[in-house]
PDB file of C-alpha atoms and ligand atoms in Angstrom:
ATOM      1  CA  MET A   1       4.391  50.567  28.878  1.00 52.00           C
ATOM      2  CA  ILE A   2       3.198  47.450  26.968  1.00 56.00           C
ATOM      3  CA  SER A   3       0.285  46.945  29.286  1.00 60.00           C
ATOM      4  CA  GLY A   4      -1.120  50.008  27.632  1.00 71.00           C
ATOM      5  CA  LEU A   5      -2.489  47.705  24.958  1.00 74.00           C
ATOM      6  CA  PRO A   6      -6.182  47.062  25.211  1.00 80.00           C
ATOM      7  CA  ARG A   7      -7.238  43.608  26.300  1.00 82.00           C
ATOM      8  CA  SER A   8      -8.795  42.792  22.959  1.00 83.00           C
ATOM      9  CA  ALA A   9      -5.533  43.537  21.183  1.00 81.00           C
ATOM     10  CA  LYS A  10      -3.726  41.038  23.406  1.00 79.00           C
ATOM     11  CA  TYR A  11      -6.290  38.393  22.513  1.00 82.00           C
ATOM     12  CA  GLY A  12      -5.832  39.338  18.926  1.00 81.00           C
ATOM     13  CA  ILE A  13      -2.101  38.744  19.168  1.00 77.00           C
ATOM     14  CA  ILE A  14      -2.593  35.415  20.938  1.00 77.00           C
ATOM     15  CA  ILE A  15      -5.071  34.265  18.331  1.00 79.00           C
ATOM     16  CA  GLY A  16      -3.109  35.719  15.444  1.00 84.00           C
ATOM     17  CA  ILE A  17       0.176  34.066  16.414  1.00 83.00           C
ATOM     18  CA  GLY A  18      -0.809  31.257  18.731  1.00 82.00           C
ATOM     19  CA  ILE A  19      -3.306  29.457  16.539  1.00 83.00           C
ATOM     20  CA  PRO A  20      -1.265  29.475  13.317  1.00 83.00           C
ATOM     21  CA  GLY A  21       1.746  28.365  15.352  1.00 82.00           C
ATOM     22  CA  LEU A  22      -0.271  25.563  16.872  1.00 83.00           C
ATOM     23  CA  LEU A  23      -1.533  24.504  13.462  1.00 87.00           C
ATOM     24  CA  PHE A  24       2.009  24.646  12.148  1.00 88.00           C
ATOM     25  CA  LEU A  25       3.203  22.406  14.984  1.00 87.00           C
ATOM     26  CA  LEU A  26       0.319  20.027  14.371  1.00 88.00           C
ATOM     27  CA  GLY A  27       1.170  19.933  10.713  1.00 88.00           C
ATOM     28  CA  ILE A  28       4.793  19.119  11.398  1.00 86.00           C
ATOM     29  CA  THR A  29       3.989  16.370  13.867  1.00 85.00           C
ATOM     30  CA  SER A  30       1.413  14.770  11.608  1.00 86.00           C
ATOM     31  CA  TYR A  31       3.825  15.004   8.698  1.00 87.00           C
ATOM     32  CA  VAL A  32       6.558  13.316  10.709  1.00 84.00           C
ATOM     33  CA  PHE A  33       4.172  10.674  11.936  1.00 83.00           C
ATOM     34  CA  SER A  34       2.803   9.929   8.513  1.00 82.00           C
ATOM     35  CA  SER A  35       6.227   9.683   6.952  1.00 79.00           C
ATOM     36  CA  VAL A  36       7.372   7.367   9.702  1.00 77.00           C
ATOM     37  CA  ARG A  37       4.280   5.275   9.218  1.00 78.00           C
ATOM     38  CA  LYS A  38       4.788   5.309   5.477  1.00 72.00           C
ATOM     39  CA  TYR A  39       8.357   4.205   5.971  1.00 71.00           C
ATOM     40  CA  HIS A  40       7.285   1.294   8.117  1.00 68.00           C
ATOM     41  CA  ARG A  41       4.506   0.364   5.783  1.00 67.00           C
ATOM     42  CA  ARG A  42       6.816   0.464   2.816  1.00 61.00           C
ATOM     43  CA  ARG A  43       9.104  -1.914   4.600  1.00 60.00           C
ATOM     44  CA  HIS A  44       6.289  -4.293   5.267  1.00 56.00           C
ATOM     45  CA  GLU A  45       4.154  -4.337   2.173  1.00 51.00           C
ATOM     46  CA  ARG A  46       5.840  -1.978  -0.278  1.00 52.00           C
ATOM     47  CA  VAL A  47       2.518  -0.374  -1.117  1.00 50.00           C
ATOM     48  CA  GLY A  48       2.206   3.198   0.035  1.00 48.00           C
ATOM     49  CA  THR A  49      -0.950   5.165   0.475  1.00 50.00           C
ATOM     50  CA  SER A  50      -1.122   8.788  -0.506  1.00 53.00           C
ATOM     51  CA  SER A  51       1.750   9.748  -2.760  1.00 53.00           C
ATOM     52  CA  GLY A  52       2.872   7.776  -5.759  1.00 52.00           C
ATOM     53  CA  VAL A  53       4.411   4.999  -3.728  1.00 53.00           C
ATOM     54  CA  LEU A  54       2.015   2.553  -5.339  1.00 54.00           C
ATOM     55  CA  ARG A  55       4.696   1.010  -7.437  1.00 58.00           C
ATOM     56  CA  VAL A  56       3.856  -2.664  -7.509  1.00 56.00           C
ATOM     57  CA  THR A  57       6.349  -4.021  -9.933  1.00 58.00           C
ATOM     58  CA  ILE A  58       5.026  -6.797 -12.085  1.00 56.00           C
ATOM     59  CA  ALA A  59       8.038  -8.671 -13.278  1.00 55.00           C
ATOM     60  CA  PRO A  60       8.335  -8.794 -17.043  1.00 55.00           C
ATOM     61  CA  PRO A  61       8.177 -12.341 -18.420  1.00 54.00           C
ATOM     62  CA  SER A  62      11.922 -12.500 -18.764  1.00 51.00           C
ATOM     63  CA  PRO A  63      14.364  -9.854 -19.932  1.00 53.00           C
ATOM     64  CA  PHE A  64      16.516 -12.316 -21.806  1.00 58.00           C
ATOM     65  CA  VAL A  65      13.999 -14.161 -23.911  1.00 56.00           C
ATOM     66  CA  MET A  66      15.683 -15.949 -26.738  1.00 76.00           C
ATOM     67  CA  GLY A  67      12.436 -17.072 -28.300  1.00 87.00           C
ATOM     68  CA  LEU A  68      10.949 -16.300 -31.653  1.00 92.00           C
ATOM     69  CA  ASN A  69       8.353 -13.676 -32.288  1.00 92.00           C
ATOM     70  CA  ARG A  70       4.826 -14.456 -33.315  1.00 93.00           C
ATOM     71  CA  PRO A  71       5.180 -13.893 -37.092  1.00 94.00           C
ATOM     72  CA  THR A  72       8.196 -16.187 -37.253  1.00 93.00           C
ATOM     73  CA  ILE A  73       6.387 -18.927 -35.401  1.00 94.00           C
ATOM     74  CA  GLU A  74       3.343 -18.453 -37.594  1.00 95.00           C
ATOM     75  CA  SER A  75       5.506 -18.744 -40.680  1.00 95.00           C
ATOM     76  CA  TYR A  76       6.384 -22.338 -39.810  1.00 95.00           C
ATOM     77  CA  PRO A  77       4.235 -24.748 -41.794  1.00 94.00           C
ATOM     78  CA  LYS A  78       1.196 -26.298 -40.157  1.00 93.00           C
ATOM     79  CA  THR A  79      -0.069 -29.756 -40.830  1.00 89.00           C
ATOM     80  CA  MET A  80      -3.601 -30.849 -40.181  1.00 89.00           C
ATOM     81  CA  LEU A  81      -3.749 -34.505 -39.245  1.00 86.00           C
ATOM     82  CA  GLY A  82      -6.250 -36.530 -41.153  1.00 82.00           C
ATOM     83  CA  ALA A  83      -8.386 -39.278 -39.768  1.00 76.00           C
ATOM     84  CA  SER A  84      -5.612 -41.732 -40.570  1.00 74.00           C
ATOM     85  CA  ARG A  85      -3.239 -39.766 -38.320  1.00 69.00           C
ATOM     86  CA  ARG A  86      -0.507 -40.409 -40.803  1.00 70.00           C
ATOM     87  CA  LEU A  87       2.220 -37.821 -40.825  1.00 68.00           C
ATOM     88  CA  PRO A  88       3.494 -36.580 -44.148  1.00 60.00           C
ATOM     89  CA  LYS A  89       6.888 -37.690 -43.014  1.00 58.00           C
ATOM     90  CA  ALA A  90       6.685 -40.954 -41.145  1.00 55.00           C
ATOM     91  CA  SER A  91       8.253 -40.518 -37.750  1.00 61.00           C
ATOM     92  CA  ASP A  92       7.203 -40.627 -34.123  1.00 72.00           C
ATOM     93  CA  ASN A  93       3.540 -40.120 -33.679  1.00 83.00           C
ATOM     94  CA  THR A  94       3.916 -38.556 -30.267  1.00 90.00           C
ATOM     95  CA  CYS A  95       4.537 -34.936 -29.467  1.00 93.00           C
ATOM     96  CA  PRO A  96       7.992 -34.691 -27.877  1.00 92.00           C
ATOM     97  CA  ILE A  97       6.905 -31.748 -25.757  1.00 94.00           C
ATOM     98  CA  CYS A  98       3.796 -33.076 -24.035  1.00 96.00           C
ATOM     99  CA  LEU A  99       4.506 -36.730 -24.811  1.00 94.00           C
ATOM    100  CA  CYS A 100       0.955 -37.233 -26.013  1.00 93.00           C
ATOM    101  CA  GLU A 101       0.116 -39.195 -29.060  1.00 90.00           C
ATOM    102  CA  TYR A 102      -1.204 -37.138 -31.913  1.00 90.00           C
ATOM    103  CA  GLU A 103      -4.926 -37.430 -32.262  1.00 89.00           C
ATOM    104  CA  ALA A 104      -6.828 -37.338 -35.499  1.00 87.00           C
ATOM    105  CA  GLU A 105      -7.555 -33.866 -36.781  1.00 89.00           C
ATOM    106  CA  GLU A 106      -5.046 -32.194 -34.534  1.00 92.00           C
ATOM    107  CA  THR A 107      -2.920 -29.474 -36.007  1.00 93.00           C
ATOM    108  CA  LEU A 108       0.812 -29.940 -35.924  1.00 93.00           C
ATOM    109  CA  ARG A 109       3.563 -27.530 -36.671  1.00 94.00           C
ATOM    110  CA  THR A 110       6.783 -28.384 -38.425  1.00 92.00           C
ATOM    111  CA  ILE A 111      10.124 -26.764 -37.839  1.00 91.00           C
ATOM    112  CA  PRO A 112      11.386 -26.280 -41.368  1.00 89.00           C
ATOM    113  CA  GLU A 113      15.056 -26.687 -40.519  1.00 87.00           C
ATOM    114  CA  CYS A 114      14.683 -30.227 -39.205  1.00 88.00           C
ATOM    115  CA  ASN A 115      11.162 -31.354 -40.163  1.00 87.00           C
ATOM    116  CA  HIS A 116      10.229 -32.249 -36.615  1.00 90.00           C
ATOM    117  CA  TYR A 117       6.561 -32.243 -35.758  1.00 90.00           C
ATOM    118  CA  PHE A 118       4.881 -30.952 -32.636  1.00 93.00           C
ATOM    119  CA  HIS A 119       1.461 -29.879 -31.512  1.00 95.00           C
ATOM    120  CA  VAL A 120       0.851 -26.323 -32.625  1.00 96.00           C
ATOM    121  CA  ASN A 121       0.101 -25.241 -29.070  1.00 96.00           C
ATOM    122  CA  CYS A 122       3.105 -27.030 -27.626  1.00 96.00           C
ATOM    123  CA  ILE A 123       5.666 -25.796 -30.105  1.00 95.00           C
ATOM    124  CA  ASP A 124       4.270 -22.255 -30.117  1.00 95.00           C
ATOM    125  CA  GLU A 125       4.779 -21.996 -26.385  1.00 94.00           C
ATOM    126  CA  TRP A 126       8.195 -23.544 -26.681  1.00 94.00           C
ATOM    127  CA  LEU A 127       9.384 -21.329 -29.511  1.00 94.00           C
ATOM    128  CA  LYS A 128       8.208 -18.223 -27.702  1.00 93.00           C
ATOM    129  CA  VAL A 129      10.765 -19.032 -25.022  1.00 91.00           C
ATOM    130  CA  ASN A 130      13.475 -20.974 -26.767  1.00 88.00           C
ATOM    131  CA  GLY A 131      13.561 -20.452 -30.483  1.00 87.00           C
ATOM    132  CA  THR A 132      15.196 -23.771 -31.238  1.00 89.00           C
ATOM    133  CA  CYS A 133      13.799 -27.176 -31.933  1.00 92.00           C
ATOM    134  CA  PRO A 134      13.320 -28.981 -28.600  1.00 91.00           C
ATOM    135  CA  LEU A 135      14.401 -32.247 -30.164  1.00 90.00           C
ATOM    136  CA  CYS A 136      17.559 -31.375 -31.978  1.00 89.00           C
ATOM    137  CA  ARG A 137      18.318 -27.822 -30.852  1.00 81.00           C
ATOM    138  CA  ASN A 138      18.919 -26.296 -34.241  1.00 63.00           C
ATOM    139  CA  CYS A 139      20.499 -29.358 -35.619  1.00 52.00           C
ATOM    140  CA  PRO A 140      21.632 -29.036 -39.195  1.00 49.00           C
ATOM    141  CA  GLU A 141      19.430 -30.896 -41.599  1.00 47.00           C
ATOM    142  CA  GLY A 142      19.922 -34.619 -41.956  1.00 43.00           C
ATOM    143  CA  SER A 143      21.696 -35.420 -38.696  1.00 43.00           C
ATOM    144  CA  ALA A 144      18.597 -36.908 -37.098  1.00 41.00           C
TER     145      ALA A 144
HETATM  146 ZN1  LIG B 201       2.152 -31.642 -27.546  1.00 73.82          ZN
HETATM  147 ZN1  LIG B 202      14.372 -30.639 -34.774  1.00 73.82          ZN
END
């Protein structure tokens, strides 16, 4: 007969099987709940909590940048404007990029292929993205 077991042994069995089973059930339910919650959260804000779901993708500037790299841009000749604001090669005295007139003692950069002048800051930003002269777009020399 099973009832031959002492009362304490029965309690032992209940505790030994019941409590781990209960914990196991709790674990499963909380796991299911948290994954459901995570799923919803991911749908809403794409930023998870515990595991490595924190994958906020910062878009790279642009995968297909056709611009020039820094050393190439730096290799283009710079011209420091004197107080007379006279360009070495007489041409427009406005920057074609920002449409501002060149001020005295500003630094300009020349594109060697076409001898066009721009503000250093303007043309640097431009060349980083484009790589061609904004005025003539890589025109061969002398067509301007
Ligand atoms: Zn400019
Ligand atoms: Zn040009």
